[in-house]
PDB file of C-alpha atoms in Angstrom:
ATOM      1  CA  UNK A  32     -13.726   7.067 -12.915  1.00  0.00           C
ATOM      2  CA  UNK A  33     -11.563   8.792 -10.556  1.00  0.00           C
ATOM      3  CA  UNK A  34      -8.052   7.886  -9.875  1.00  0.00           C
ATOM      4  CA  UNK A  35      -7.654   7.097  -6.252  1.00  0.00           C
ATOM      5  CA  UNK A  36      -4.380   6.758  -3.762  1.00  0.00           C
ATOM      6  CA  UNK A  37      -3.888   4.278  -1.078  1.00  0.00           C
ATOM      7  CA  UNK A  38      -0.894   3.636   1.348  1.00  0.00           C
ATOM      8  CA  UNK A  39      -0.723   0.217   3.037  1.00  0.00           C
ATOM      9  CA  UNK A  40       1.582  -1.163   5.485  1.00  0.00           C
ATOM     10  CA  UNK A  41       2.612  -4.566   4.622  1.00  0.00           C
ATOM     11  CA  UNK A  42       5.467  -6.852   5.872  1.00  0.00           C
ATOM     12  CA  UNK A  43       8.991  -7.113   4.261  1.00  0.00           C
ATOM     13  CA  UNK A  44       8.264 -10.843   3.447  1.00  0.00           C
ATOM     14  CA  UNK A  45       5.129  -9.510   1.372  1.00  0.00           C
ATOM     15  CA  UNK A  46       7.525  -7.228  -0.621  1.00  0.00           C
ATOM     16  CA  UNK A  47      10.172  -9.719  -0.860  1.00  0.00           C
ATOM     17  CA  UNK A  48       7.914 -12.334  -2.476  1.00  0.00           C
ATOM     18  CA  UNK A  49       6.321  -9.725  -4.770  1.00  0.00           C
ATOM     19  CA  UNK A  50       9.510  -8.713  -6.288  1.00  0.00           C
ATOM     20  CA  UNK A  51      10.086 -11.963  -7.935  1.00  0.00           C
ATOM     21  CA  UNK A  52       6.175 -12.880  -8.080  1.00  0.00           C
ATOM     22  CA  UNK A  53       4.121  -9.931  -8.673  1.00  0.00           C
ATOM     23  CA  UNK A  54       0.743 -12.022  -8.534  1.00  0.00           C
ATOM     24  CA  UNK A  55       1.033 -12.350  -4.997  1.00  0.00           C
ATOM     25  CA  UNK A  56       0.167  -8.686  -4.650  1.00  0.00           C
ATOM     26  CA  UNK A  57      -3.152  -9.297  -6.627  1.00  0.00           C
ATOM     27  CA  UNK A  58      -3.876 -12.173  -4.261  1.00  0.00           C
ATOM     28  CA  UNK A  59      -3.114  -9.836  -1.280  1.00  0.00           C
ATOM     29  CA  UNK A  60      -5.553  -6.911  -2.576  1.00  0.00           C
ATOM     30  CA  UNK A  61      -8.274  -9.330  -3.394  1.00  0.00           C
ATOM     31  CA  UNK A  62      -8.404 -10.967  -0.218  1.00  0.00           C
ATOM     32  CA  UNK A  63      -7.559  -7.722   1.769  1.00  0.00           C
ATOM     33  CA  UNK A  64     -10.657  -6.062  -0.037  1.00  0.00           C
ATOM     34  CA  UNK A  65     -13.060  -8.481   1.040  1.00  0.00           C
ATOM     35  CA  UNK A  66     -11.868  -8.532   4.419  1.00  0.00           C
ATOM     36  CA  UNK A  67     -12.381  -5.056   4.877  1.00  0.00           C
ATOM     37  CA  UNK A  68     -15.526  -4.772   2.860  1.00  0.00           C
ATOM     38  CA  UNK A  69     -17.180  -7.459   5.088  1.00  0.00           C
ATOM     39  CA  UNK A  70     -15.717  -7.276   8.405  1.00  0.00           C
ATOM     40  CA  UNK A  71     -18.374  -9.601   9.797  1.00  0.00           C
ATOM     41  CA  UNK A  72     -17.300 -12.476   7.555  1.00  0.00           C
ATOM     42  CA  UNK A  73     -17.443 -15.668   9.674  1.00  0.00           C
ATOM     43  CA  UNK A  74     -14.366 -17.617   9.952  1.00  0.00           C
ATOM     44  CA  UNK A  75     -14.224 -21.560   9.366  1.00  0.00           C
ATOM     45  CA  UNK A  76     -14.752 -23.412  12.540  1.00  0.00           C
ATOM     46  CA  UNK A  77     -13.927 -27.008  11.411  1.00  0.00           C
ATOM     47  CA  UNK A  78     -12.887 -28.899   8.649  1.00  0.00           C
ATOM     48  CA  UNK A  79     -16.111 -30.319   7.806  1.00  0.00           C
ATOM     49  CA  UNK A  80     -18.375 -29.065   5.026  1.00  0.00           C
ATOM     50  CA  UNK A  81     -14.985 -28.178   2.989  1.00  0.00           C
ATOM     51  CA  UNK A  82     -14.365 -29.686  -0.272  1.00  0.00           C
ATOM     52  CA  UNK A  83     -11.766 -32.308  -0.850  1.00  0.00           C
ATOM     53  CA  UNK A  84      -9.977 -29.670  -3.082  1.00  0.00           C
ATOM     54  CA  UNK A  85      -9.881 -27.213  -0.157  1.00  0.00           C
ATOM     55  CA  UNK A  86      -8.465 -29.432   2.226  1.00  0.00           C
ATOM     56  CA  UNK A  87      -5.974 -30.695   0.135  1.00  0.00           C
ATOM     57  CA  UNK A  88      -4.996 -26.945  -0.349  1.00  0.00           C
ATOM     58  CA  UNK A  89      -5.037 -26.257   3.361  1.00  0.00           C
ATOM     59  CA  UNK A  90      -2.537 -29.212   3.604  1.00  0.00           C
ATOM     60  CA  UNK A  91      -0.340 -28.147   1.142  1.00  0.00           C
ATOM     61  CA  UNK A  92       0.079 -24.722   2.873  1.00  0.00           C
ATOM     62  CA  UNK A  93      -0.090 -25.718   6.447  1.00  0.00           C
ATOM     63  CA  UNK A  94       1.638 -28.440   8.353  1.00  0.00           C
ATOM     64  CA  UNK A  95      -1.559 -28.478  10.562  1.00  0.00           C
ATOM     65  CA  UNK A  96      -4.867 -27.819   8.619  1.00  0.00           C
ATOM     66  CA  UNK A  97      -6.391 -27.044  12.028  1.00  0.00           C
ATOM     67  CA  UNK A  98      -4.460 -23.851  12.385  1.00  0.00           C
ATOM     68  CA  UNK A  99      -6.487 -22.108   9.640  1.00  0.00           C
ATOM     69  CA  UNK A 100      -9.789 -22.692  11.638  1.00  0.00           C
ATOM     70  CA  UNK A 101     -10.938 -19.409  13.305  1.00  0.00           C
ATOM     71  CA  UNK A 102      -8.602 -17.547  10.801  1.00  0.00           C
ATOM     72  CA  UNK A 103      -9.503 -18.384   7.318  1.00  0.00           C
ATOM     73  CA  UNK A 104     -12.871 -17.364   5.622  1.00  0.00           C
ATOM     74  CA  UNK A 105     -14.850 -19.239   2.672  1.00  0.00           C
ATOM     75  CA  UNK A 106     -13.838 -15.872   0.737  1.00  0.00           C
ATOM     76  CA  UNK A 107      -9.893 -16.739   1.495  1.00  0.00           C
ATOM     77  CA  UNK A 108     -10.477 -19.996  -0.290  1.00  0.00           C
ATOM     78  CA  UNK A 109     -12.492 -18.587  -3.309  1.00  0.00           C
ATOM     79  CA  UNK A 110      -9.799 -15.959  -4.029  1.00  0.00           C
ATOM     80  CA  UNK A 111      -6.798 -18.449  -3.560  1.00  0.00           C
ATOM     81  CA  UNK A 112      -8.545 -21.153  -5.747  1.00  0.00           C
ATOM     82  CA  UNK A 113      -8.921 -18.404  -8.236  1.00  0.00           C
ATOM     83  CA  UNK A 114      -5.273 -17.332  -8.180  1.00  0.00           C
ATOM     84  CA  UNK A 115      -4.012 -20.699  -8.266  1.00  0.00           C
ATOM     85  CA  UNK A 116      -5.935 -21.549 -11.724  1.00  0.00           C
ATOM     86  CA  UNK A 117      -4.671 -18.511 -13.081  1.00  0.00           C
ATOM     87  CA  UNK A 118      -1.081 -18.468 -11.581  1.00  0.00           C
ATOM     88  CA  UNK A 119      -0.449 -22.388 -11.014  1.00  0.00           C
ATOM     89  CA  UNK A 120       3.448 -21.808 -10.922  1.00  0.00           C
ATOM     90  CA  UNK A 121       3.282 -18.843  -8.921  1.00  0.00           C
ATOM     91  CA  UNK A 122       1.173 -20.878  -6.320  1.00  0.00           C
ATOM     92  CA  UNK A 123       3.630 -23.587  -5.968  1.00  0.00           C
ATOM     93  CA  UNK A 124       6.896 -21.437  -5.555  1.00  0.00           C
ATOM     94  CA  UNK A 125       4.549 -19.376  -2.980  1.00  0.00           C
ATOM     95  CA  UNK A 126       2.515 -21.533  -0.967  1.00  0.00           C
ATOM     96  CA  UNK A 127       4.766 -21.949   1.914  1.00  0.00           C
ATOM     97  CA  UNK A 128       4.394 -18.200   2.548  1.00  0.00           C
ATOM     98  CA  UNK A 129       0.474 -18.183   1.634  1.00  0.00           C
ATOM     99  CA  UNK A 130      -0.624 -18.314   5.344  1.00  0.00           C
ATOM    100  CA  UNK A 131       1.451 -15.272   6.106  1.00  0.00           C
ATOM    101  CA  UNK A 132       0.123 -13.300   3.285  1.00  0.00           C
ATOM    102  CA  UNK A 133      -3.514 -14.280   4.329  1.00  0.00           C
ATOM    103  CA  UNK A 134      -2.793 -13.320   8.048  1.00  0.00           C
ATOM    104  CA  UNK A 135      -1.310  -9.891   6.452  1.00  0.00           C
ATOM    105  CA  UNK A 136      -4.666  -9.023   5.089  1.00  0.00           C
ATOM    106  CA  UNK A 137      -6.253  -9.184   8.527  1.00  0.00           C
ATOM    107  CA  UNK A 138      -4.064  -6.020   9.645  1.00  0.00           C
ATOM    108  CA  UNK A 139      -5.711  -3.014   8.624  1.00  0.00           C
ATOM    109  CA  UNK A 140      -2.787  -0.590   8.497  1.00  0.00           C
ATOM    110  CA  UNK A 141      -3.769   1.394   5.427  1.00  0.00           C
ATOM    111  CA  UNK A 142      -4.300   5.176   4.613  1.00  0.00           C
ATOM    112  CA  UNK A 143      -6.929   6.160   2.038  1.00  0.00           C
ATOM    113  CA  UNK A 144      -5.775   8.937   0.237  1.00  0.00           C
ATOM    114  CA  UNK A 145      -8.798   9.154  -2.202  1.00  0.00           C
ATOM    115  CA  UNK A 146      -7.782  11.852  -4.891  1.00  0.00           C
ATOM    116  CA  UNK A 147      -5.662  13.817  -2.840  1.00  0.00           C
ATOM    117  CA  UNK A 148      -2.753  11.619  -4.041  1.00  0.00           C
ATOM    118  CA  UNK A 149      -1.595  14.443  -6.587  1.00  0.00           C
ATOM    119  CA  UNK A 150      -1.632  17.457  -4.559  1.00  0.00           C
ATOM    120  CA  UNK A 151       0.176  15.575  -1.977  1.00  0.00           C
ATOM    121  CA  UNK A 152       2.791  14.360  -4.341  1.00  0.00           C
ATOM    122  CA  UNK A 153       3.022  18.438  -5.165  1.00  0.00           C
ATOM    123  CA  UNK A 154       3.433  19.164  -1.392  1.00  0.00           C
ATOM    124  CA  UNK A 155       6.239  16.805  -0.496  1.00  0.00           C
ATOM    125  CA  UNK A 156       8.278  17.224  -3.834  1.00  0.00           C
ATOM    126  CA  UNK A 157       7.457  20.468  -5.410  1.00  0.00           C
ATOM    127  CA  UNK A 158       6.835  19.101  -8.693  1.00  0.00           C
ATOM    128  CA  UNK A 159       3.943  17.583 -10.745  1.00  0.00           C
ATOM    129  CA  UNK A 160       3.514  13.683 -10.939  1.00  0.00           C
ATOM    130  CA  UNK A 161       5.224  13.559 -14.259  1.00  0.00           C
ATOM    131  CA  UNK A 162       8.419  14.840 -12.985  1.00  0.00           C
ATOM    132  CA  UNK A 163      11.034  12.239 -12.903  1.00  0.00           C
ATOM    133  CA  UNK A 164      12.794  12.188  -9.171  1.00  0.00           C
ATOM    134  CA  UNK A 165      14.617   9.865  -7.037  1.00  0.00           C
ATOM    135  CA  UNK A 166      12.962   8.858  -3.901  1.00  0.00           C
ATOM    136  CA  UNK A 167      14.680  11.322  -1.809  1.00  0.00           C
ATOM    137  CA  UNK A 168      16.512  14.762  -2.642  1.00  0.00           C
ATOM    138  CA  UNK A 169      17.457  16.679   0.551  1.00  0.00           C
ATOM    139  CA  UNK A 170      20.883  17.812   0.154  1.00  0.00           C
ATOM    140  CA  UNK A 171      21.182  21.344  -1.304  1.00  0.00           C
ATOM    141  CA  UNK A 172      17.402  21.834  -0.830  1.00  0.00           C
ATOM    142  CA  UNK A 173      15.577  24.209   0.847  1.00  0.00           C
ATOM    143  CA  UNK A 174      12.816  21.738   1.600  1.00  0.00           C
ATOM    144  CA  UNK A 175      13.284  18.061   1.172  1.00  0.00           C
ATOM    145  CA  UNK A 176      11.867  16.512  -1.826  1.00  0.00           C
ATOM    146  CA  UNK A 177      10.046  12.996  -1.044  1.00  0.00           C
ATOM    147  CA  UNK A 178       9.143  11.231  -4.095  1.00  0.00           C
ATOM    148  CA  UNK A 179       6.237   9.147  -2.015  1.00  0.00           C
ATOM    149  CA  UNK A 180       4.156   7.974  -4.755  1.00  0.00           C
ATOM    150  CA  UNK A 181       6.563   7.606  -7.601  1.00  0.00           C
ATOM    151  CA  UNK A 182       9.691   6.971  -6.239  1.00  0.00           C
ATOM    152  CA  UNK A 183       9.194   3.209  -5.054  1.00  0.00           C
ATOM    153  CA  UNK A 184       9.532   0.072  -7.194  1.00  0.00           C
ATOM    154  CA  UNK A 185       6.766  -1.025  -9.535  1.00  0.00           C
ATOM    155  CA  UNK A 186       4.910  -3.965  -8.990  1.00  0.00           C
ATOM    156  CA  UNK A 187       1.792  -3.502 -10.961  1.00  0.00           C
ATOM    157  CA  UNK A 188       1.775  -0.849 -13.888  1.00  0.00           C
ATOM    158  CA  UNK A 189      -1.429   0.267 -15.352  1.00  0.00           C
ATOM    159  CA  UNK A 190      -0.647   2.704 -18.024  1.00  0.00           C
ATOM    160  CA  UNK A 191       1.572   4.602 -15.584  1.00  0.00           C
ATOM    161  CA  UNK A 192      -0.327   4.059 -12.607  1.00  0.00           C
ATOM    162  CA  UNK A 193      -0.816   0.517 -10.355  1.00  0.00           C
ATOM    163  CA  UNK A 194       1.070  -0.433  -7.352  1.00  0.00           C
ATOM    164  CA  UNK A 195       4.366   0.453  -6.142  1.00  0.00           C
ATOM    165  CA  UNK A 196       6.551  -0.516  -2.878  1.00  0.00           C
ATOM    166  CA  UNK A 197       8.817   0.621  -0.629  1.00  0.00           C
ATOM    167  CA  UNK A 198      11.316  -1.988   1.249  1.00  0.00           C
ATOM    168  CA  UNK A 199      11.481  -1.677   5.381  1.00  0.00           C
ATOM    169  CA  UNK A 200      14.719   0.133   4.713  1.00  0.00           C
ATOM    170  CA  UNK A 201      13.268   2.608   2.564  1.00  0.00           C
ATOM    171  CA  UNK A 202      10.398   3.386   4.754  1.00  0.00           C
ATOM    172  CA  UNK A 203      12.796   4.369   7.691  1.00  0.00           C
ATOM    173  CA  UNK A 204      14.347   6.835   5.456  1.00  0.00           C
ATOM    174  CA  UNK A 205      11.247   8.516   4.105  1.00  0.00           C
ATOM    175  CA  UNK A 206       9.965   8.812   7.844  1.00  0.00           C
ATOM    176  CA  UNK A 207      13.161  10.420   8.967  1.00  0.00           C
ATOM    177  CA  UNK A 208      12.993  12.985   6.280  1.00  0.00           C
ATOM    178  CA  UNK A 209       9.112  13.663   6.561  1.00  0.00           C
ATOM    179  CA  UNK A 210       9.625  13.879  10.408  1.00  0.00           C
ATOM    180  CA  UNK A 211      11.721  17.281   9.763  1.00  0.00           C
ATOM    181  CA  UNK A 212       9.273  18.793   7.150  1.00  0.00           C
ATOM    182  CA  UNK A 213       7.723  21.480   9.266  1.00  0.00           C
ATOM    183  CA  UNK A 214       4.381  23.117   9.461  1.00  0.00           C
ATOM    184  CA  UNK A 215       6.084  26.245   7.710  1.00  0.00           C
ATOM    185  CA  UNK A 216       7.579  24.370   4.904  1.00  0.00           C
ATOM    186  CA  UNK A 217       4.246  22.642   4.023  1.00  0.00           C
ATOM    187  CA  UNK A 218       2.696  26.145   4.240  1.00  0.00           C
ATOM    188  CA  UNK A 219       5.544  27.268   1.906  1.00  0.00           C
ATOM    189  CA  UNK A 220       5.142  24.704  -0.662  1.00  0.00           C
ATOM    190  CA  UNK A 221       1.441  25.589  -0.737  1.00  0.00           C
ATOM    191  CA  UNK A 222       1.985  29.031  -1.281  1.00  0.00           C
ATOM    192  CA  UNK A 223       4.214  28.352  -3.878  1.00  0.00           C
ATOM    193  CA  UNK A 224       1.425  26.428  -5.471  1.00  0.00           C
ATOM    194  CA  UNK A 225      -0.918  29.357  -5.058  1.00  0.00           C
ATOM    195  CA  UNK A 226       1.404  31.697  -7.158  1.00  0.00           C
ATOM    196  CA  UNK A 227       2.463  29.165  -9.728  1.00  0.00           C
ATOM    197  CA  UNK A 228      -0.997  27.441 -10.110  1.00  0.00           C
ATOM    198  CA  UNK A 229       0.285  23.789 -11.411  1.00  0.00           C
ATOM    199  CA  UNK A 230      -2.253  21.532 -12.744  1.00  0.00           C
ATOM    200  CA  UNK A 231      -3.211  19.308 -10.172  1.00  0.00           C
ATOM    201  CA  UNK A 232      -5.443  16.329 -10.492  1.00  0.00           C
ATOM    202  CA  UNK A 233      -9.046  17.128  -8.696  1.00  0.00           C
ATOM    203  CA  UNK A 234      -7.405  20.148  -6.489  1.00  0.00           C
ATOM    204  CA  UNK A 235      -8.446  23.727  -6.857  1.00  0.00           C
ATOM    205  CA  UNK A 236      -5.688  26.114  -5.628  1.00  0.00           C
ATOM    206  CA  UNK A 237      -7.695  28.065  -3.040  1.00  0.00           C
ATOM    207  CA  UNK A 238      -6.725  29.135   0.284  1.00  0.00           C
ATOM    208  CA  UNK A 239      -9.650  27.260   1.697  1.00  0.00           C
ATOM    209  CA  UNK A 240      -8.416  24.051   0.893  1.00  0.00           C
ATOM    210  CA  UNK A 241      -5.127  24.487   2.852  1.00  0.00           C
ATOM    211  CA  UNK A 242      -6.489  23.357   6.237  1.00  0.00           C
ATOM    212  CA  UNK A 243      -7.383  19.816   5.021  1.00  0.00           C
ATOM    213  CA  UNK A 244      -4.583  19.693   2.920  1.00  0.00           C
ATOM    214  CA  UNK A 245      -2.349  20.191   5.990  1.00  0.00           C
ATOM    215  CA  UNK A 246      -4.202  17.748   8.033  1.00  0.00           C
ATOM    216  CA  UNK A 247      -3.590  14.767   5.032  1.00  0.00           C
ATOM    217  CA  UNK A 248       0.012  15.956   5.091  1.00  0.00           C
ATOM    218  CA  UNK A 249       0.116  15.180   8.884  1.00  0.00           C
ATOM    219  CA  UNK A 250      -1.288  11.810   8.563  1.00  0.00           C
ATOM    220  CA  UNK A 251       1.090  10.678   5.826  1.00  0.00           C
ATOM    221  CA  UNK A 252       3.995  11.935   8.021  1.00  0.00           C
ATOM    222  CA  UNK A 253       2.157   9.891  11.265  1.00  0.00           C
ATOM    223  CA  UNK A 254       1.453   6.865   8.820  1.00  0.00           C
ATOM    224  CA  UNK A 255       5.115   6.504   7.701  1.00  0.00           C
ATOM    225  CA  UNK A 256       6.369   7.086  11.269  1.00  0.00           C
ATOM    226  CA  UNK A 257       4.225   4.208  12.770  1.00  0.00           C
ATOM    227  CA  UNK A 258       5.461   2.120   9.472  1.00  0.00           C
ATOM    228  CA  UNK A 259       9.067   2.560  10.319  1.00  0.00           C
ATOM    229  CA  UNK A 260       8.688   1.806  14.119  1.00  0.00           C
ATOM    230  CA  UNK A 261       6.977  -1.367  13.193  1.00  0.00           C
ATOM    231  CA  UNK A 262       9.728  -2.023  10.671  1.00  0.00           C
ATOM    232  CA  UNK A 263       6.814  -2.455   7.977  1.00  0.00           C
ATOM    233  CA  UNK A 264       7.235  -2.146   4.395  1.00  0.00           C
ATOM    234  CA  UNK A 265       4.878   0.148   2.155  1.00  0.00           C
ATOM    235  CA  UNK A 266       2.450  -0.594  -0.906  1.00  0.00           C
ATOM    236  CA  UNK A 267       1.525   2.688  -2.800  1.00  0.00           C
ATOM    237  CA  UNK A 268      -1.267   2.084  -4.753  1.00  0.00           C
ATOM    238  CA  UNK A 269      -2.390   4.599  -7.307  1.00  0.00           C
ATOM    239  CA  UNK A 270      -5.364   3.133  -9.540  1.00  0.00           C
TER     240      UNK A 270
END
């Protein structure tokens, strides 16, 4: 099975929660994936038809359960009930912020990288993914090294892959350095790879691959610039 990557803009609140309660990210991913795979899923219009347990959950989370009308779906309840069963202590600690977490899943601020995450890592760092680097290295470097995928803080570790995050302040720092990387410097890193032929996941060192790779680099630069302008944090998922 392929290892793919995705960048997702999220609120600083979600990241703060995830620092201490990592399972919050599982809840976020599970609900977000359902939302984006089923965009036409109807919203709940009234409390009638909801079970007593689901109404109880709403009252625990919201001062006024009616606030969930036209916002929540039955999918939200299903995932939340499962999460509550699996992580009852996490639920108790987090319930006052669960509505904000669910609202965050409605904002489709994601950049799908597919299998290009490893070649992008090389272009922005000049190293393969197994190199241990800080988030940013730009003093004394002809081209800045930006460790986008492995320089963040780990939330979920799956044999070296999983989910990392950058806080909003780190996103701003990364966006600023990314903005200074020129087309010429991206090309320089690519030509370096053509010569040294490093082993990159699902990538062939051929000249014809440069155009789409350059477009992906620009998409990453723009995505971070947008996140910084919104004051958002970032989730980096390689799985």
